[in-house]
Coordinates of C-alpha atoms in Angstrom, one line a residue:
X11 CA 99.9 28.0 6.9
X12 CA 97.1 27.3 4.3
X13 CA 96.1 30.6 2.5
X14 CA 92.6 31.4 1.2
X15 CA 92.6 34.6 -1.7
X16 CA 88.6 35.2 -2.2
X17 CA 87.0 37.5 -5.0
X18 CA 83.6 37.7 -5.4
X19 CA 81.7 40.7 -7.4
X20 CA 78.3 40.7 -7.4
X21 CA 75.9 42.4 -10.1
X22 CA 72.3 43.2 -9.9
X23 CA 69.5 45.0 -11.2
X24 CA 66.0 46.3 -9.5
X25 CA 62.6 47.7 -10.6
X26 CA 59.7 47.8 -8.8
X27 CA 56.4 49.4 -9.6
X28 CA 53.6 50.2 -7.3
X29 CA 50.0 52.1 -8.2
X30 CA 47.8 53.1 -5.1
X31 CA 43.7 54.9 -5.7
X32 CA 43.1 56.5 -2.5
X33 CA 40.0 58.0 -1.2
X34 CA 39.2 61.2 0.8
X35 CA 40.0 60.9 4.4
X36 CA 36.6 62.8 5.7
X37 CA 34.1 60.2 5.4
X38 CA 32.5 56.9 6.6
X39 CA 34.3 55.0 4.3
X40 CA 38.1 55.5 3.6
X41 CA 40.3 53.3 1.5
X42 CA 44.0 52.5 0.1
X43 CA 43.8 49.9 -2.8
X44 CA 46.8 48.7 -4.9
X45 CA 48.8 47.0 -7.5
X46 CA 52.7 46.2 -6.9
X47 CA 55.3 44.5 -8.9
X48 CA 59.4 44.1 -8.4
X49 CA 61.9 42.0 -10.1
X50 CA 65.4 41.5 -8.9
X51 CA 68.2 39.7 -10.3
X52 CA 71.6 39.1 -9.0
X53 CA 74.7 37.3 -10.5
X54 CA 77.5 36.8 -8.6
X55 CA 81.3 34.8 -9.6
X56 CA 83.1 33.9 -6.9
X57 CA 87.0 32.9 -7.2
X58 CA 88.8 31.4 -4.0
X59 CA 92.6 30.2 -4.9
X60 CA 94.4 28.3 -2.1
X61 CA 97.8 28.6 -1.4
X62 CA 98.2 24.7 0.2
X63 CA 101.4 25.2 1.8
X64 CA 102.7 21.0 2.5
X65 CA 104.4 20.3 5.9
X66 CA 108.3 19.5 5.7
X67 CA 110.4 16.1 6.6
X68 CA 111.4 17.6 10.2
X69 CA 110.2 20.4 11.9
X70 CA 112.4 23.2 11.5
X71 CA 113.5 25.3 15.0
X72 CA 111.8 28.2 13.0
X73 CA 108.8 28.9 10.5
X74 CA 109.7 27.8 7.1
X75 CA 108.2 30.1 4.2
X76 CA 106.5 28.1 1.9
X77 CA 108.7 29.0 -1.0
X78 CA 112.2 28.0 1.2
X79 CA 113.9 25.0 -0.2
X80 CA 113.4 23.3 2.9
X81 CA 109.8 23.1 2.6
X82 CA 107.7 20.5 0.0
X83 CA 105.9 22.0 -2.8
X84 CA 103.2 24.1 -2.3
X85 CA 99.8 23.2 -4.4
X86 CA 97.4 25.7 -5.9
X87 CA 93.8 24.7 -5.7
X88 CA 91.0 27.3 -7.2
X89 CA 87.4 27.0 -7.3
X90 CA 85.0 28.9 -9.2
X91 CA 81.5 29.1 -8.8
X92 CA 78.9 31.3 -10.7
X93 CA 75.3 31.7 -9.1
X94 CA 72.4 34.1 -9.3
X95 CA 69.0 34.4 -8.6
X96 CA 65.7 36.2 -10.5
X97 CA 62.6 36.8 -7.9
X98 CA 59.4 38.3 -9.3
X99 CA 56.6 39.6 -6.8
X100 CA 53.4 40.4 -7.9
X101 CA 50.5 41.8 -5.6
X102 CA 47.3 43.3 -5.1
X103 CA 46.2 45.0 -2.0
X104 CA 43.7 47.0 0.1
X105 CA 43.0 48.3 3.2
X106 CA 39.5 50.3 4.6
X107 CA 38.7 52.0 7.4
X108 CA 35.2 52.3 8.7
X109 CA 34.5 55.3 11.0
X110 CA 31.3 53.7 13.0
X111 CA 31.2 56.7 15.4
X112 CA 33.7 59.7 15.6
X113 CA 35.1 57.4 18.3
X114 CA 34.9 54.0 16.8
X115 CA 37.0 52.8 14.2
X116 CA 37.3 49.7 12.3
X117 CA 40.2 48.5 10.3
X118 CA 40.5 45.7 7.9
X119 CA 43.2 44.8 4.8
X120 CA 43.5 42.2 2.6
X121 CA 47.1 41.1 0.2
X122 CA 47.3 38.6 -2.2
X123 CA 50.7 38.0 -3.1
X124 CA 52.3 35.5 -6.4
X125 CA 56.0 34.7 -5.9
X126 CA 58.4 33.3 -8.2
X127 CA 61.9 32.4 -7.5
X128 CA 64.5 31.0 -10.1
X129 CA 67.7 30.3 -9.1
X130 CA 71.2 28.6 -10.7
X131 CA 74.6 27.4 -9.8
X132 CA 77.6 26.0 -11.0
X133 CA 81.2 25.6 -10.0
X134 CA 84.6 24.0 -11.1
X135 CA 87.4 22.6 -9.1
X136 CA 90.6 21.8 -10.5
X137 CA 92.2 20.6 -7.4
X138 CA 90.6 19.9 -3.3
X139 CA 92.4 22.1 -0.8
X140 CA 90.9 24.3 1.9
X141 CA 87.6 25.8 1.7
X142 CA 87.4 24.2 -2.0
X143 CA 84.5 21.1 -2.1
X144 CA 84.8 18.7 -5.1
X145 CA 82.8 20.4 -8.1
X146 CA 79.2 20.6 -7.9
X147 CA 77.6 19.5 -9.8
X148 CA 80.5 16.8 -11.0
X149 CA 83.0 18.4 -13.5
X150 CA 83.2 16.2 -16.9
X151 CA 86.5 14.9 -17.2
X152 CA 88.9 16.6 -18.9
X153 CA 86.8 19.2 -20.3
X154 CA 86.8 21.9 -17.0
X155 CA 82.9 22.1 -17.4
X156 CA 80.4 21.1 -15.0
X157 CA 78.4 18.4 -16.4
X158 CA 75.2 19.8 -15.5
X159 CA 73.8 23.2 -13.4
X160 CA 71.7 23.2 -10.9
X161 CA 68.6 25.3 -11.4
X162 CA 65.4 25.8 -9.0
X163 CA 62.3 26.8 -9.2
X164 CA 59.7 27.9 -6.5
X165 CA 56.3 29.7 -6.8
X166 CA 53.6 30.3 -4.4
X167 CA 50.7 32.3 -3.5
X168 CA 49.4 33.9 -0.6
X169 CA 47.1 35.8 1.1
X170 CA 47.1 37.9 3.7
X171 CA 45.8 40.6 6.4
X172 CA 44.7 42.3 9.3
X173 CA 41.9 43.1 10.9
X174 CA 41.2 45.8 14.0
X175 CA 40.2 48.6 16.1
X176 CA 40.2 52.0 17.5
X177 CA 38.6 53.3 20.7
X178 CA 39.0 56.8 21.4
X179 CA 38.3 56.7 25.4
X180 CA 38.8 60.6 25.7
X181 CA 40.1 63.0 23.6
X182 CA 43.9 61.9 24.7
X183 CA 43.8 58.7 24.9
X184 CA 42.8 56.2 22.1
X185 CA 42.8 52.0 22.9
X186 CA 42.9 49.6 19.9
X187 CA 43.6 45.6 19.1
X188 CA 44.9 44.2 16.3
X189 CA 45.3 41.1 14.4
X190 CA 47.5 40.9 11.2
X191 CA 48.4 37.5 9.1
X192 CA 52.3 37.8 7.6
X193 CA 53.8 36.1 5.2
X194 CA 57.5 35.8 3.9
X195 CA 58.2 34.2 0.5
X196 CA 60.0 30.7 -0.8
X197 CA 64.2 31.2 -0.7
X198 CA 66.9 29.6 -2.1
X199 CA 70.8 29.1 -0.8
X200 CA 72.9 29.7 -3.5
X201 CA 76.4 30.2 -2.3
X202 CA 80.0 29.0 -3.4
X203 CA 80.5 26.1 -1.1
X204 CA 76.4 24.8 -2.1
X205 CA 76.6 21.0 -1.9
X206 CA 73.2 18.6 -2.8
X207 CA 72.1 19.1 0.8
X208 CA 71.5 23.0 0.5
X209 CA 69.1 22.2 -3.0
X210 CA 65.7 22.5 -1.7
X211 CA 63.0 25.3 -1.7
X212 CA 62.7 27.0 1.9
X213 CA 59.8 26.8 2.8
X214 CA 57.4 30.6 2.9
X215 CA 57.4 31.3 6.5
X216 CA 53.8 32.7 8.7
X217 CA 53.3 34.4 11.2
X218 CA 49.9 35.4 13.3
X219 CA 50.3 38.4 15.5
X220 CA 48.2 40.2 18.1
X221 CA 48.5 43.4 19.5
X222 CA 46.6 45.7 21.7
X223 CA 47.4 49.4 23.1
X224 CA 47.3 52.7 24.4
X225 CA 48.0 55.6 22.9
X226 CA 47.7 58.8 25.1
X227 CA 48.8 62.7 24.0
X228 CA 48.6 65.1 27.3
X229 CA 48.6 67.9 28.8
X230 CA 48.2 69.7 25.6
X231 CA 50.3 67.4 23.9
X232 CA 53.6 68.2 26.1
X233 CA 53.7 64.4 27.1
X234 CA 53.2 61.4 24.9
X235 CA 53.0 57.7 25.8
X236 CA 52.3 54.7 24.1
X237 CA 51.5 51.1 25.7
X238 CA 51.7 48.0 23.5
X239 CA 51.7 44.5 24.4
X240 CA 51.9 41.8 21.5
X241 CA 52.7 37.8 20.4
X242 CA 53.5 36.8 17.6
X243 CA 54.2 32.7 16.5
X244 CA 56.1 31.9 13.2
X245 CA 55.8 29.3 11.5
X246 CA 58.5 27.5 9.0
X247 CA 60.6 30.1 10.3
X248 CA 63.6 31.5 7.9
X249 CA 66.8 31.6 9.4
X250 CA 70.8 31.3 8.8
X251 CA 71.9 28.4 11.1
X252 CA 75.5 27.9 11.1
X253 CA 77.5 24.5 9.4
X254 CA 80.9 23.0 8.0
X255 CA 81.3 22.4 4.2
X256 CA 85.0 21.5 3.3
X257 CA 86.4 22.4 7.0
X258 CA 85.1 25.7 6.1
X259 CA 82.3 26.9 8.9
X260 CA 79.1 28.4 6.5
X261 CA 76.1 29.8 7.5
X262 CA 73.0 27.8 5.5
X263 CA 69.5 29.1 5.2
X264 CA 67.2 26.7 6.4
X265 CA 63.2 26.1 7.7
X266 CA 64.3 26.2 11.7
X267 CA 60.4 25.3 12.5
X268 CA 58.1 27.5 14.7
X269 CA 59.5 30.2 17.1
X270 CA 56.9 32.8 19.2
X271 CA 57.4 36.4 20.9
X272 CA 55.6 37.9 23.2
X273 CA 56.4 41.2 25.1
X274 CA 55.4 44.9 25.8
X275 CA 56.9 48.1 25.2
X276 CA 56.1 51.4 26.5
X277 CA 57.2 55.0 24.9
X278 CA 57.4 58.7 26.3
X279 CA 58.3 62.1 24.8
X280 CA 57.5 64.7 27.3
X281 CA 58.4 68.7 26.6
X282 CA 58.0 69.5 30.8
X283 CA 59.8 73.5 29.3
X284 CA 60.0 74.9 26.6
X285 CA 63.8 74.9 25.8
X286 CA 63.6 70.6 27.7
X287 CA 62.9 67.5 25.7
X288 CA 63.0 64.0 27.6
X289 CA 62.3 60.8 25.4
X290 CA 63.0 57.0 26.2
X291 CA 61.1 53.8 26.1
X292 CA 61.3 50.2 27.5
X293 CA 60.7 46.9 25.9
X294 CA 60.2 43.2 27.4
X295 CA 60.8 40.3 24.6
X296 CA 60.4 37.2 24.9
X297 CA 61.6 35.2 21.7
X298 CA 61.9 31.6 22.1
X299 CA 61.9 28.1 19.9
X300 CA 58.6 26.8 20.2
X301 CA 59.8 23.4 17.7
X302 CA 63.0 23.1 16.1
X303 CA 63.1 21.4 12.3
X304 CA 66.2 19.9 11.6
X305 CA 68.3 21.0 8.4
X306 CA 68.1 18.4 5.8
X307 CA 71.5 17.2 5.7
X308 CA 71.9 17.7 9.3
X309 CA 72.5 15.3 11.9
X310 CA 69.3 14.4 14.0
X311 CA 71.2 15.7 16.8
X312 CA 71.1 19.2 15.7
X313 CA 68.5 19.9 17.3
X314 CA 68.0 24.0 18.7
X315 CA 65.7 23.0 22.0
X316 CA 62.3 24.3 22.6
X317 CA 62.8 27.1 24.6
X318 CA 65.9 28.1 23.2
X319 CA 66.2 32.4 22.5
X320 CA 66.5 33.5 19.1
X321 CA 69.7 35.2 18.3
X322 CA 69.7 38.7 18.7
X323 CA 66.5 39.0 20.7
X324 CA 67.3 40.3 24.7
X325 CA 65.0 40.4 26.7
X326 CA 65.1 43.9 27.8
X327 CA 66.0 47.1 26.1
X328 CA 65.7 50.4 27.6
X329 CA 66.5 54.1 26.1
X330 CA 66.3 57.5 27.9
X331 CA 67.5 60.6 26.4
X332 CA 67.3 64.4 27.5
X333 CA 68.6 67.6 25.6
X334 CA 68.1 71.6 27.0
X335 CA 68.6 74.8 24.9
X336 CA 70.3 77.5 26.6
X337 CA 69.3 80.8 24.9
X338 CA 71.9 83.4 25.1
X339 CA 69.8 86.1 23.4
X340 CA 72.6 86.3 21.2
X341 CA 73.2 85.1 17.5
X342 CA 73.8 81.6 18.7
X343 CA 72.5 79.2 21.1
X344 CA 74.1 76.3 23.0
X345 CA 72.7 72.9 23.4
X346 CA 73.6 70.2 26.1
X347 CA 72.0 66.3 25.8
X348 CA 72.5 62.7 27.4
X349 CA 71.3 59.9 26.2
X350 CA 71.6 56.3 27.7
X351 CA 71.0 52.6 26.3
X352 CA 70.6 49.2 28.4
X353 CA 70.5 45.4 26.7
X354 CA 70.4 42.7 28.9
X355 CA 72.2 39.5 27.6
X356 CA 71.9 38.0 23.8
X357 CA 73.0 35.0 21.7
X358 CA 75.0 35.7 18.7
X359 CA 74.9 32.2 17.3
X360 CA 71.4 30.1 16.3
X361 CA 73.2 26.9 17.0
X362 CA 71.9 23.3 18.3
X363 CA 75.9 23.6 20.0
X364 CA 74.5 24.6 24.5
X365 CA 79.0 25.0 24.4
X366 CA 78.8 27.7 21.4
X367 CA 75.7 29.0 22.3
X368 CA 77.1 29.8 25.8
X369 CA 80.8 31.0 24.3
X370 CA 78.5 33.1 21.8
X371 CA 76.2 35.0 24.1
X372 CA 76.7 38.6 24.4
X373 CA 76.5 39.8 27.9
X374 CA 74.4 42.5 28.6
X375 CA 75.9 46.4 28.1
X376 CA 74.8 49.8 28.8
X377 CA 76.0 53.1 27.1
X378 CA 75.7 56.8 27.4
X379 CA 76.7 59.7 25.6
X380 CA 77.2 63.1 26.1
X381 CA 76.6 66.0 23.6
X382 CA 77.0 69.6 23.3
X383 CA 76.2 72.1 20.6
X384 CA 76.1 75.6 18.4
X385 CA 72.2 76.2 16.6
X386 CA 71.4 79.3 15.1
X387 CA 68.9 81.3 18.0
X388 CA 66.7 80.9 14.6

């Protein structure tokens, strides 16, 4: 049997700044504005060296170790590949609420964001064997160098924002819409097995979103609940789809096109007693391939149809939990809770494959759990 030894340490450094002016809350007119700045680099060497163990004249009635006389010689193939990545995000942003009435509410916010990415690879081979592609770029002969490395370069600008409001319809109960514009910025693979087909910039990926809701406190406050229904379509959507670089399966970022949700969720917290406390919440999703984009690279039959559910997304999740204090009138209290969880059915794999998308979904699962404790009767 073939063996792979990997060792990859990764370095990387992080600063971010961000200034915010904001004004009094108590009047017509209330604002957040603000500057931001990161940078983040990474480097990262990664080392795999095979052990290529070679198959023998005649199969043996038992394993042969690689190292036994009876088998061939064994090769050593090694790969190393250093890669990194600086990404520099600058913004400036805002947001204002306008209090029409004591009631009425408006909510707007603007972002403007600059992006830039810089990115670099390069590897050496000194022999093919499992996991191991010929050097990329190409090694000079006889010198162990790669003859060139490849470096990208994306920028990109943006802007971006929501706009909405608020409706108080009694005291307890407050309506509002909203619409937001999002935006994810340019990427890069860099990875050890990179080959020429994983060079290009992905693509910054949209998104439009609506929302609209209830939000309702009663009975004093002892019972909360929340209503929210929503849709959201992406578009040049980011994702890791899986493929196969030297017999090795990979997972390769990649524009997968435009997907949409849509759904609704509801939330409760009610305090019916004092020493009770009952929580859950329920949500529909719905998150589908609207238009799949093919990899570049990939076969035009790797195609993820329309319709298709994104990975991790089920369509139903559901949560109830309850806890009760017993109060001893002692030094200590006990405690007692339950909580239970439901997921209907999910995909693990984003793959244009209906046979691993079916041996890769996750059926659906509940749990529960059951607690008991010792609080202070402070």
């Amino acid at each position: 049997f073939n063996q792979l030894h990997d060792s990859g340490p990764q370095t990387g450094n992080t600063i971010s700044q961000e200034l915010r002016l904001t004004s009094p809350g108590d009047q017509f007119f209330t604002y957040v504005l603000g500057l931001y700045y990161s940078r983040a680099y990474s480097e990262r060497t990664f080392v795999r060296r095979d052990v290529a163990c070679t198959a023998i004249g005649a199969a043996p009635t038992v394993l042969t170790p690689c190292t036994s006389p009876l088998a061939n010689a064994s090769t050593f193939p090694t790969g190393s590949a250093t890669f990194g990545s600086t990404f520099k995000n600058m913004s400036v942003f805002g947001q204002s609420t306008l209090n029409f009435t004591d009631r009425f509410r408006v909510i707007a916010g603007l972002r403007y964001t600059a992006d830039q990415l810089n990115v670099f690879h390069s590897r050496n081979t000194t022999l093919a064997g499992p996991g191991i592609q010929p050097s990329f770029p190409v090694t000079l002969t006889g010198t162990g160098q790669p003859a060139t490395i490849f470096t990208g370069k994306a920028t990109n600008t943006n802007l971006s924002g929501r706009i909405g409001a608020q409706f108080d319809l009694t005291e307890d109960t407050m309506a509002y819409a909203l619409y937001s514009r999002g935006y994810k910025g340019p990427a890069f693979n860099v990875f050890y097995n990179l080959t020429a087909t994983g060079t290009n910039v992905i693509a910054p990926e949209t998104s439009n979103a609506y929302e609209i809701g209830l939000k309702n406190s009663l009975f004093g406050g002892h019972l909360v609940i929340n209503l929210a229904g929503y849709y959201a379509q992406y578009h040049n959507f980011q994702a890791n789809n899986p493929d196969v670089v030297a017999n090795v399966v990979v997972t390769r970022f990649t524009n997968a096109g435009t997907v949409s949700t849509r759904g609704g969720e509801l939330d409760l917290i009610w305090r019916p007693a004092r020493d009770v406390n009952i929580s859950g919440g329920l949500a529909y999703t719905d998150a589908h391939v609207d238009q799949f984009r093919v990899a570049p690279g990939a076969p035009a039959t790797a195609i993820v149809p329309s319709g298709t559910p994104l990975a991790f997304a089920p369509k139903w999740k559901g949560s109830l939990s309850g806890d009760y204090r017993l109060r001893t009138g002692g030094a200590v209290d006990f405690t007692l809770g339950a909580q239970a969880s439901y997921q209907s059915s999910q995909l693990a794999s984003f793959s244009p494959d209906a046979v691993i998308r079916r041996l890769a979904t996750i059926d659906g699962y509940a749990l529960v759990n059951l607690s008991a404790g010792i609080v202070a009767a402070n």
